[in-house]
PDB file of C-alpha atoms in Angstrom:
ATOM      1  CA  UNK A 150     -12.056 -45.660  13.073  1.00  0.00           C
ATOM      2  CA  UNK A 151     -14.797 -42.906  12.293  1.00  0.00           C
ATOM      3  CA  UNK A 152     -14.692 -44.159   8.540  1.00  0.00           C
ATOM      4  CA  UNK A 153     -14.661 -47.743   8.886  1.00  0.00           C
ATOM      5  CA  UNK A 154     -17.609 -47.451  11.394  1.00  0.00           C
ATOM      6  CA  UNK A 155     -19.166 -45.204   8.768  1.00  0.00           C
ATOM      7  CA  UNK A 156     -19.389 -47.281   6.018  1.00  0.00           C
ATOM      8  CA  UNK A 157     -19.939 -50.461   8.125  1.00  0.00           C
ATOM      9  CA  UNK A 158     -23.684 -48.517   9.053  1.00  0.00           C
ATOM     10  CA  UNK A 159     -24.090 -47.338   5.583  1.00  0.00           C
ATOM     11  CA  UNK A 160     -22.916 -50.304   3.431  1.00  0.00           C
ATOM     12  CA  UNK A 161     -22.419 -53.160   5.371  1.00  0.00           C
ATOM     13  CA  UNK A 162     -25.450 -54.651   4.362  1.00  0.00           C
ATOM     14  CA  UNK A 163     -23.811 -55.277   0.587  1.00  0.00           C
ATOM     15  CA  UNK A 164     -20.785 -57.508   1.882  1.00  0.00           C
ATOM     16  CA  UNK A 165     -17.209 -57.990   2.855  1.00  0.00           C
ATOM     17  CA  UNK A 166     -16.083 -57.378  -1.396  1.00  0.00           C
ATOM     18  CA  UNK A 167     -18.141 -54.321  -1.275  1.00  0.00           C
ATOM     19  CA  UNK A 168     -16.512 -52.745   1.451  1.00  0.00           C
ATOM     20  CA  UNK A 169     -13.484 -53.806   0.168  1.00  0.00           C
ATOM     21  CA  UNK A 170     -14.100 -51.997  -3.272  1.00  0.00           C
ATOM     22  CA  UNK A 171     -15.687 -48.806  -1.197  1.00  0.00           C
ATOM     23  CA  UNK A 172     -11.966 -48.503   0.300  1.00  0.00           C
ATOM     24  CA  UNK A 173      -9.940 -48.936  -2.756  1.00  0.00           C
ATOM     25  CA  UNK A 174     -11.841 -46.507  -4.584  1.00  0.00           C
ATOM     26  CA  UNK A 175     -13.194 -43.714  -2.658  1.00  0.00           C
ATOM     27  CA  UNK A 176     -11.500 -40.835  -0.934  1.00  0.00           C
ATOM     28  CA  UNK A 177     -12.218 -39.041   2.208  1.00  0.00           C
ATOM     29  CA  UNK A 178     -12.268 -35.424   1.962  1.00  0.00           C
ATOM     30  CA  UNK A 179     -11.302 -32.674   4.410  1.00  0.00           C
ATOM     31  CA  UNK A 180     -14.086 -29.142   4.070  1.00  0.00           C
ATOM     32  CA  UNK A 181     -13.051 -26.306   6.442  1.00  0.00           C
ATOM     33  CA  UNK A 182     -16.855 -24.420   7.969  1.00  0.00           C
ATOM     34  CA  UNK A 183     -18.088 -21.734   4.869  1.00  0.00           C
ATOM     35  CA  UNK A 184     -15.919 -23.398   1.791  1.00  0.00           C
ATOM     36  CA  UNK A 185     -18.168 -23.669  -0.926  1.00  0.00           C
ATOM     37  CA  UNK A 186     -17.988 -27.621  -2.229  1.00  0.00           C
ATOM     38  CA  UNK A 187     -19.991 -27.243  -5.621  1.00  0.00           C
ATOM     39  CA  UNK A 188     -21.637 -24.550  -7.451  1.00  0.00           C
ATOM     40  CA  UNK A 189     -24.642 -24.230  -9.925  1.00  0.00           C
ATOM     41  CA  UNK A 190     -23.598 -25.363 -13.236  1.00  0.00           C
ATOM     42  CA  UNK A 191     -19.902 -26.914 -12.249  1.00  0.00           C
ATOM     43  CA  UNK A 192     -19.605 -30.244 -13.480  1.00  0.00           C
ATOM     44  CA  UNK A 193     -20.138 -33.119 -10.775  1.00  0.00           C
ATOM     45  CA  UNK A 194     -16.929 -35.333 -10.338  1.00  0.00           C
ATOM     46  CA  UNK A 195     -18.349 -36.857  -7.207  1.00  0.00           C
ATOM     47  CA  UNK A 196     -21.037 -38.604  -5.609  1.00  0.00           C
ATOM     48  CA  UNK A 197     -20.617 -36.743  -1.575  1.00  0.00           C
ATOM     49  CA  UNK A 198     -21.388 -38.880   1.641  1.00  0.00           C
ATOM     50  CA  UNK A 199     -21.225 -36.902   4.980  1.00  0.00           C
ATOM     51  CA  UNK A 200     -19.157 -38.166   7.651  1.00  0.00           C
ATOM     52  CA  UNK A 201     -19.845 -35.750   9.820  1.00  0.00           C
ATOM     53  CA  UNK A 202     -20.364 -32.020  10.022  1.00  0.00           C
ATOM     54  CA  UNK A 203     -23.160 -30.047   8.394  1.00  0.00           C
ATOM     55  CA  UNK A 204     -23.374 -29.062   4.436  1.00  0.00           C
ATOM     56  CA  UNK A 205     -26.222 -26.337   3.383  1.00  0.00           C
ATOM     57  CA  UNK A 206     -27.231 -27.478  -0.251  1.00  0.00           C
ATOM     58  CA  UNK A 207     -29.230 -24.272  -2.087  1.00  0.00           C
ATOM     59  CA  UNK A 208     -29.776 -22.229  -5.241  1.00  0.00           C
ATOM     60  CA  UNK A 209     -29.363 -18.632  -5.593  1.00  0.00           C
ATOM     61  CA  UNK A 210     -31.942 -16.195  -7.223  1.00  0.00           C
ATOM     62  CA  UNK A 211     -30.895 -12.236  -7.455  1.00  0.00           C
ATOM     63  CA  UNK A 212     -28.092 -12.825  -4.984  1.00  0.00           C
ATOM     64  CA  UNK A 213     -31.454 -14.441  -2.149  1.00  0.00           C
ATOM     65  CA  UNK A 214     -30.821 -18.228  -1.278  1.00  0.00           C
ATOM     66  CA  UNK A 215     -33.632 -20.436  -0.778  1.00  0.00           C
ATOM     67  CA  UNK A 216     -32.461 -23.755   0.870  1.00  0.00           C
ATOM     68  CA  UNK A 217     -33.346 -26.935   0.138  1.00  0.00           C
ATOM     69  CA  UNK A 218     -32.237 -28.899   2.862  1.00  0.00           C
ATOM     70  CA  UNK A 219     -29.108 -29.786   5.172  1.00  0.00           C
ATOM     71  CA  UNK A 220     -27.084 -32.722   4.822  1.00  0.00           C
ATOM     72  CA  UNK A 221     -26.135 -34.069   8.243  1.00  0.00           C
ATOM     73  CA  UNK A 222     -23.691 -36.902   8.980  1.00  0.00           C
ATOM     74  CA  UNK A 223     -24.468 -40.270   6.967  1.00  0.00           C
ATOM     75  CA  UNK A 224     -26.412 -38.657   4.692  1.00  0.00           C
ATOM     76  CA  UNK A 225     -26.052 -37.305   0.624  1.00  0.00           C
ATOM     77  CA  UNK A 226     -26.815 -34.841  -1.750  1.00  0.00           C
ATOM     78  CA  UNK A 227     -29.352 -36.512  -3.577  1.00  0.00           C
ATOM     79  CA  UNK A 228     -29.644 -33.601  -5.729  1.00  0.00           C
ATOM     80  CA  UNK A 229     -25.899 -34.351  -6.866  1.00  0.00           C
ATOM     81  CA  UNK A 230     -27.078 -38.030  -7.335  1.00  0.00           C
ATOM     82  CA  UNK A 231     -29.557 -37.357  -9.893  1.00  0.00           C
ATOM     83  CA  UNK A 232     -27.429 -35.088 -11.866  1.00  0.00           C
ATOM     84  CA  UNK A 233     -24.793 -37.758 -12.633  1.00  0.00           C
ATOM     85  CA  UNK A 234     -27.546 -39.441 -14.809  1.00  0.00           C
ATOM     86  CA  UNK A 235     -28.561 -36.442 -17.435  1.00  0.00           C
ATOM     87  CA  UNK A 236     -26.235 -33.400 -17.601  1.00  0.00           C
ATOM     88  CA  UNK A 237     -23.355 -34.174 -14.932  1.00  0.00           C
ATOM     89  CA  UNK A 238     -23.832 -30.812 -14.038  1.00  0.00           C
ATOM     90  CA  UNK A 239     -24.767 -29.650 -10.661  1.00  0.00           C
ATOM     91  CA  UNK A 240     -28.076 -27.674 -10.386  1.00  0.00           C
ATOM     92  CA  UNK A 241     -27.513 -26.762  -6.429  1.00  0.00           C
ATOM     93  CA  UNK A 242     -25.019 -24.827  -4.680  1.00  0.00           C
ATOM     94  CA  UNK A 243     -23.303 -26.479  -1.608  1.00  0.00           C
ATOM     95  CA  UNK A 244     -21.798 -25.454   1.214  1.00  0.00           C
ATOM     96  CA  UNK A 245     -19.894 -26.502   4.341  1.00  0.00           C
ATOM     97  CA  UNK A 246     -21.477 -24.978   7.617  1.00  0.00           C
ATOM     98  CA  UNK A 247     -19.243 -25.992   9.760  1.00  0.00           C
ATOM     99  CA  UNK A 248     -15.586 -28.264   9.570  1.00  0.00           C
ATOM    100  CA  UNK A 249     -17.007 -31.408   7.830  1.00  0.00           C
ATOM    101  CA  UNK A 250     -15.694 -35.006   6.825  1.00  0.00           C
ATOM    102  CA  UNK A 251     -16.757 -36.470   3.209  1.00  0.00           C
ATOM    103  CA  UNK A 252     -16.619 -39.774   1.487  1.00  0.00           C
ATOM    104  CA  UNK A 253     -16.249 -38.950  -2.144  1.00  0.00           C
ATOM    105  CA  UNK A 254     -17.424 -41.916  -4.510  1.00  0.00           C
ATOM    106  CA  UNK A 255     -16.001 -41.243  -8.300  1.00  0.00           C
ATOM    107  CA  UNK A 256     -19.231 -40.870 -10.558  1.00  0.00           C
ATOM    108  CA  UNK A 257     -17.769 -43.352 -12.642  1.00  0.00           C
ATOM    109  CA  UNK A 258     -17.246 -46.073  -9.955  1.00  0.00           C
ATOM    110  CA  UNK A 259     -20.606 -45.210  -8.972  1.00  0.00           C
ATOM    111  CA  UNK A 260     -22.282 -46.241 -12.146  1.00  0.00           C
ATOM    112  CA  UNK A 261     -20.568 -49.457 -11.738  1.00  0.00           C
ATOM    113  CA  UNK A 262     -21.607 -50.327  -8.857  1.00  0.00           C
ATOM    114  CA  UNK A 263     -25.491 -49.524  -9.828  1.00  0.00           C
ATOM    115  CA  UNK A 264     -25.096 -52.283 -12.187  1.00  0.00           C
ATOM    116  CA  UNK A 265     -22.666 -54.952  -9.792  1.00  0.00           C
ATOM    117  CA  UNK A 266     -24.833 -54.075  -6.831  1.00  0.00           C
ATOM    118  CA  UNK A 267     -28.030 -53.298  -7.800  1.00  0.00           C
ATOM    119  CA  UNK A 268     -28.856 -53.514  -3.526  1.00  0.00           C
ATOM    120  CA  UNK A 269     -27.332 -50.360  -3.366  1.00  0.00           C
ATOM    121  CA  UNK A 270     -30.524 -48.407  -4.498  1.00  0.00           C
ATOM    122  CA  UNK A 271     -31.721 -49.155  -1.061  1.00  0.00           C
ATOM    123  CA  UNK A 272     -29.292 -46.567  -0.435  1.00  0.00           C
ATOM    124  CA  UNK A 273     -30.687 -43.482  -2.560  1.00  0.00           C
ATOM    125  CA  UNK A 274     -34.322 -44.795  -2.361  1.00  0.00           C
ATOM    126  CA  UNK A 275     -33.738 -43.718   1.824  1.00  0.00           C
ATOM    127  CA  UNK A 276     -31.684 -40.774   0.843  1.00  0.00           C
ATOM    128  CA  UNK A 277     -34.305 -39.538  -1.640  1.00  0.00           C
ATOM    129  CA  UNK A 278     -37.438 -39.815   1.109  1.00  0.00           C
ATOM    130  CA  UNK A 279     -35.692 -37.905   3.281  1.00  0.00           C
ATOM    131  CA  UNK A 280     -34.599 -35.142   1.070  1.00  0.00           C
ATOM    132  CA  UNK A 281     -38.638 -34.902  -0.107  1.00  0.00           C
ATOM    133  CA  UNK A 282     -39.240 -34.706   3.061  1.00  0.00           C
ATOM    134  CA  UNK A 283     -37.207 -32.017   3.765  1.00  0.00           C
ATOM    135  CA  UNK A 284     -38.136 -30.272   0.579  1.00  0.00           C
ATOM    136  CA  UNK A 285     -41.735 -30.277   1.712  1.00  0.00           C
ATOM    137  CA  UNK A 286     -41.005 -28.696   4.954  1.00  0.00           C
ATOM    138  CA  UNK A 287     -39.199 -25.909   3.529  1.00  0.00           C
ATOM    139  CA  UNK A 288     -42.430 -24.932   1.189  1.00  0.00           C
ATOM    140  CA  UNK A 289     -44.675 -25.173   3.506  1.00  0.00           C
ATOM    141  CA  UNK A 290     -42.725 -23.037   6.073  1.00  0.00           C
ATOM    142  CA  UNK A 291     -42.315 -20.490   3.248  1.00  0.00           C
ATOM    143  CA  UNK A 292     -46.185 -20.738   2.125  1.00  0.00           C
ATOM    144  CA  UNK A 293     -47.930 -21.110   5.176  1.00  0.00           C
ATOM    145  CA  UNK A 294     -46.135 -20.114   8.376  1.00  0.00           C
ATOM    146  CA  UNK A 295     -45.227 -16.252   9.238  1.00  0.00           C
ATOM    147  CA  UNK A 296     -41.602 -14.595   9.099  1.00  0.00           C
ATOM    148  CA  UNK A 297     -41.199 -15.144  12.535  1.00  0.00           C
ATOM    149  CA  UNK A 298     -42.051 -18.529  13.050  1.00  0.00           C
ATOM    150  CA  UNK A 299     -39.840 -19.566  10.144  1.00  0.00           C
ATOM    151  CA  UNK A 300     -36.876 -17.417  11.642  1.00  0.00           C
ATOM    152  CA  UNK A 301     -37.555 -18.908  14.880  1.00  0.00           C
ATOM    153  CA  UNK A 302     -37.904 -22.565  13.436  1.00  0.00           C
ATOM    154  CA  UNK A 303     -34.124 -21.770  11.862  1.00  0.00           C
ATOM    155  CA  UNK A 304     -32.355 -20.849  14.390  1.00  0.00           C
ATOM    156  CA  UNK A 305     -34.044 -23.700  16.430  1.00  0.00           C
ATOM    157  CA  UNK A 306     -32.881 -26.336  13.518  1.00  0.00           C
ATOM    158  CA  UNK A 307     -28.920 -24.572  13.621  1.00  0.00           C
ATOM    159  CA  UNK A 308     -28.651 -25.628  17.215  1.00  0.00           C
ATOM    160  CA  UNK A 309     -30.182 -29.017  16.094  1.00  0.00           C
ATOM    161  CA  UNK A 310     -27.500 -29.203  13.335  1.00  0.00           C
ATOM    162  CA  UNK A 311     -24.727 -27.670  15.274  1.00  0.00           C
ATOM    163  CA  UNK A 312     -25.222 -28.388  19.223  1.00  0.00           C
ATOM    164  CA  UNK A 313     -24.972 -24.865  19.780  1.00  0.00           C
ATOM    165  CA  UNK A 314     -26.803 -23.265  22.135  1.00  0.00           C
ATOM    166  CA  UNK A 315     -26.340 -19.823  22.244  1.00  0.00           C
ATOM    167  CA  UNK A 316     -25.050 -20.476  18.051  1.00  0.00           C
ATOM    168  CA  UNK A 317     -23.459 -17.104  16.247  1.00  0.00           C
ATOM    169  CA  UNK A 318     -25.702 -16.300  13.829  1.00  0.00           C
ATOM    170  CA  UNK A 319     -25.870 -12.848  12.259  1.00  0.00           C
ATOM    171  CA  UNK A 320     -28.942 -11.066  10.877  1.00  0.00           C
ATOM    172  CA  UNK A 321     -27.522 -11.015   7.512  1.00  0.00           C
ATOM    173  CA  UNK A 322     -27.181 -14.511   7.851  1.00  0.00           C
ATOM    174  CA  UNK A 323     -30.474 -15.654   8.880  1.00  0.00           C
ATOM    175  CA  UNK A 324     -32.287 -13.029   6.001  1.00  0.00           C
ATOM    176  CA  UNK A 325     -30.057 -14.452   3.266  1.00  0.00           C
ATOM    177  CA  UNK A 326     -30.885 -17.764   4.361  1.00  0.00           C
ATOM    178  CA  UNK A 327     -34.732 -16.710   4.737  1.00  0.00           C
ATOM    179  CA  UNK A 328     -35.243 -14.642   1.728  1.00  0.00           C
ATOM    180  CA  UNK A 329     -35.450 -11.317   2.929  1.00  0.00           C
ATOM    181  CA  UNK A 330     -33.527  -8.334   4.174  1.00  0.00           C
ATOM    182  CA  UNK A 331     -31.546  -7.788   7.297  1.00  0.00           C
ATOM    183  CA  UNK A 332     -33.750  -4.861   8.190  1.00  0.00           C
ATOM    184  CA  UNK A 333     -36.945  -7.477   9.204  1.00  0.00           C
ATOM    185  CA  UNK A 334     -34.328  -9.760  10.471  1.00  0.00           C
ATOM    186  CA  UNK A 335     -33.755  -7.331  13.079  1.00  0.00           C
ATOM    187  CA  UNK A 336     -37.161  -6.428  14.004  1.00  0.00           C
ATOM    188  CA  UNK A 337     -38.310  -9.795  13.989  1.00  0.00           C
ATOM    189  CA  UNK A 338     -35.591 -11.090  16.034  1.00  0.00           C
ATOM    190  CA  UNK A 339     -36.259  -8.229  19.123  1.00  0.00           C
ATOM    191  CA  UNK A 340     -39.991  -8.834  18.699  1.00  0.00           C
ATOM    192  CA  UNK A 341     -39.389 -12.861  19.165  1.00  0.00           C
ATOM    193  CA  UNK A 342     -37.052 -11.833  21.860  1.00  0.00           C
ATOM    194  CA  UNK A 343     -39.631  -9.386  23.748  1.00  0.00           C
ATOM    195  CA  UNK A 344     -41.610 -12.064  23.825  1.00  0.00           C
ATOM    196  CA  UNK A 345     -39.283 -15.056  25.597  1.00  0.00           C
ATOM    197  CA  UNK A 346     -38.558 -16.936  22.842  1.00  0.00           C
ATOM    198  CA  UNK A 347     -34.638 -16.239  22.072  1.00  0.00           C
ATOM    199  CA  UNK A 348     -32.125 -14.420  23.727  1.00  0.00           C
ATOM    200  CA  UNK A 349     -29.228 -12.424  22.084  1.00  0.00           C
ATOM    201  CA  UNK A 350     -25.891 -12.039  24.197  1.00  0.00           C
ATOM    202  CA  UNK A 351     -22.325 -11.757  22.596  1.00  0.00           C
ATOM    203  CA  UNK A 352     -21.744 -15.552  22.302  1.00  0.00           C
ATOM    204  CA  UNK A 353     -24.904 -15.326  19.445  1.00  0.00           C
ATOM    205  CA  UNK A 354     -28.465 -16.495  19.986  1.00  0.00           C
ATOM    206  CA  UNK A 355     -29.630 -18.615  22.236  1.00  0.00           C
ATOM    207  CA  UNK A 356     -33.392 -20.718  22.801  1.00  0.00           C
ATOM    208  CA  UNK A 357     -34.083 -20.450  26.668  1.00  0.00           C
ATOM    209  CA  UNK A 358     -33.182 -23.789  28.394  1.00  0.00           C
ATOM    210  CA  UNK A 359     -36.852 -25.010  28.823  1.00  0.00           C
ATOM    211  CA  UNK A 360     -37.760 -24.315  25.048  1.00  0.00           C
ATOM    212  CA  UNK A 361     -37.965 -27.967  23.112  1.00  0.00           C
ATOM    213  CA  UNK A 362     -35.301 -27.526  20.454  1.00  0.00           C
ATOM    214  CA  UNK A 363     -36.827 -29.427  17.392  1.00  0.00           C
ATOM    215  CA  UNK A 364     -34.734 -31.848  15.391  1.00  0.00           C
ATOM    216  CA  UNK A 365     -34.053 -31.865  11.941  1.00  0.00           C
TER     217      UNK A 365
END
């Protein structure tokens, strides 16, 4: 039911032989939370459409990740898009956060249907402004705002992404994520806490109930 409904909101608008082709030829696939789905230089196979759950997509550099963005439920990886068109190669790794749900289009059905149903741009023309989007959030926050304002903004955007609230997080985690070391995760994190805005218990970290959770 989750699937049909799914690509009823995503392709509906292209017809009734559209989402008849869609169903013959994709697959849905099954990610258990912290498999790794695609890694720098593997070559792409698919074009990936969340159904639901939460996929990181980021490079690496000296073992530090800097994220590009999270793809959330009826979303893609737009940076897996545009690789089907030059090397086939993926330039991003990806990972599952937590249990997730794919449609999986075959990157050579997918350059049919560019040509039978040239509508379907509408597609990756919204995918694309949103992942800009969220590409230019993640500079700024890196250029302009301070450590612990960008730690605070990420654990604010996991419980966006998860529902989680306190979400189990662990300082490793958040400096790999952030580009720096475990050490400063630490500090920062009591310092924010000192100061109201999180709370660490057992069950992970947690934004007081009257704190305005942004979402992402």
């Amino acid at each position: 039911m989750v699937y049909e409904q799914f690509i009823l909101n995503k392709f509906g608008f292209l017809g009734e032989n559209f989402s008849t082709e869609i169903q013959k030829y994709t697959d849905v696939g099954i990610i258990k939370a912290k498999t790794e789905i695609i890694a720098e230089g593997q070559k792409i196979k698919f074009v990936p459409f969340l159904i639901k759950g939460s996929i990181k997509v980021y490079s690496l550099n000296d073992g530090r990740e800097l994220i590009y963005y999270y793809i959330r439920p009826n979303d893609s990886c737009m940076m897996t898009f545009s690789s089907i068109f030059s090397d086939y190669k993926s330039r991003v790794y990806a990972i599952a956060e937590e249990d997730s749900e794919v449609l999986l289009i075959p990157v050579s059905v997918m350059h049919d249907w560019l040509i039978r149903y040239p509508e379907i741009n509408r597609v990756f023309y919204s995918e694309y402004d949103k992942r800009f989007s969220d590409v230019m959030n993640m500079v700024n926050e890196a250029v302009f705002h301070r450590l612990d304002k960008r730690i605070l903004s990420y654990i604010k955007q996991q419980i966006a992404i998860t529902g989680h609230n306190p979400i189990k997080l662990t300082h490793r985690e958040i400096a790999n994520n952030l580009g720096t070391s475990r050490e400063v995760v630490s500090r920062v994190l009591k310092k924010i806490e000192n100061e109201g805005e999180i709370i660490q218990t057992k069950e992970g970290i947690k934004i007081p109930v009257n704190e305005n959770v942004r979402h992402y």
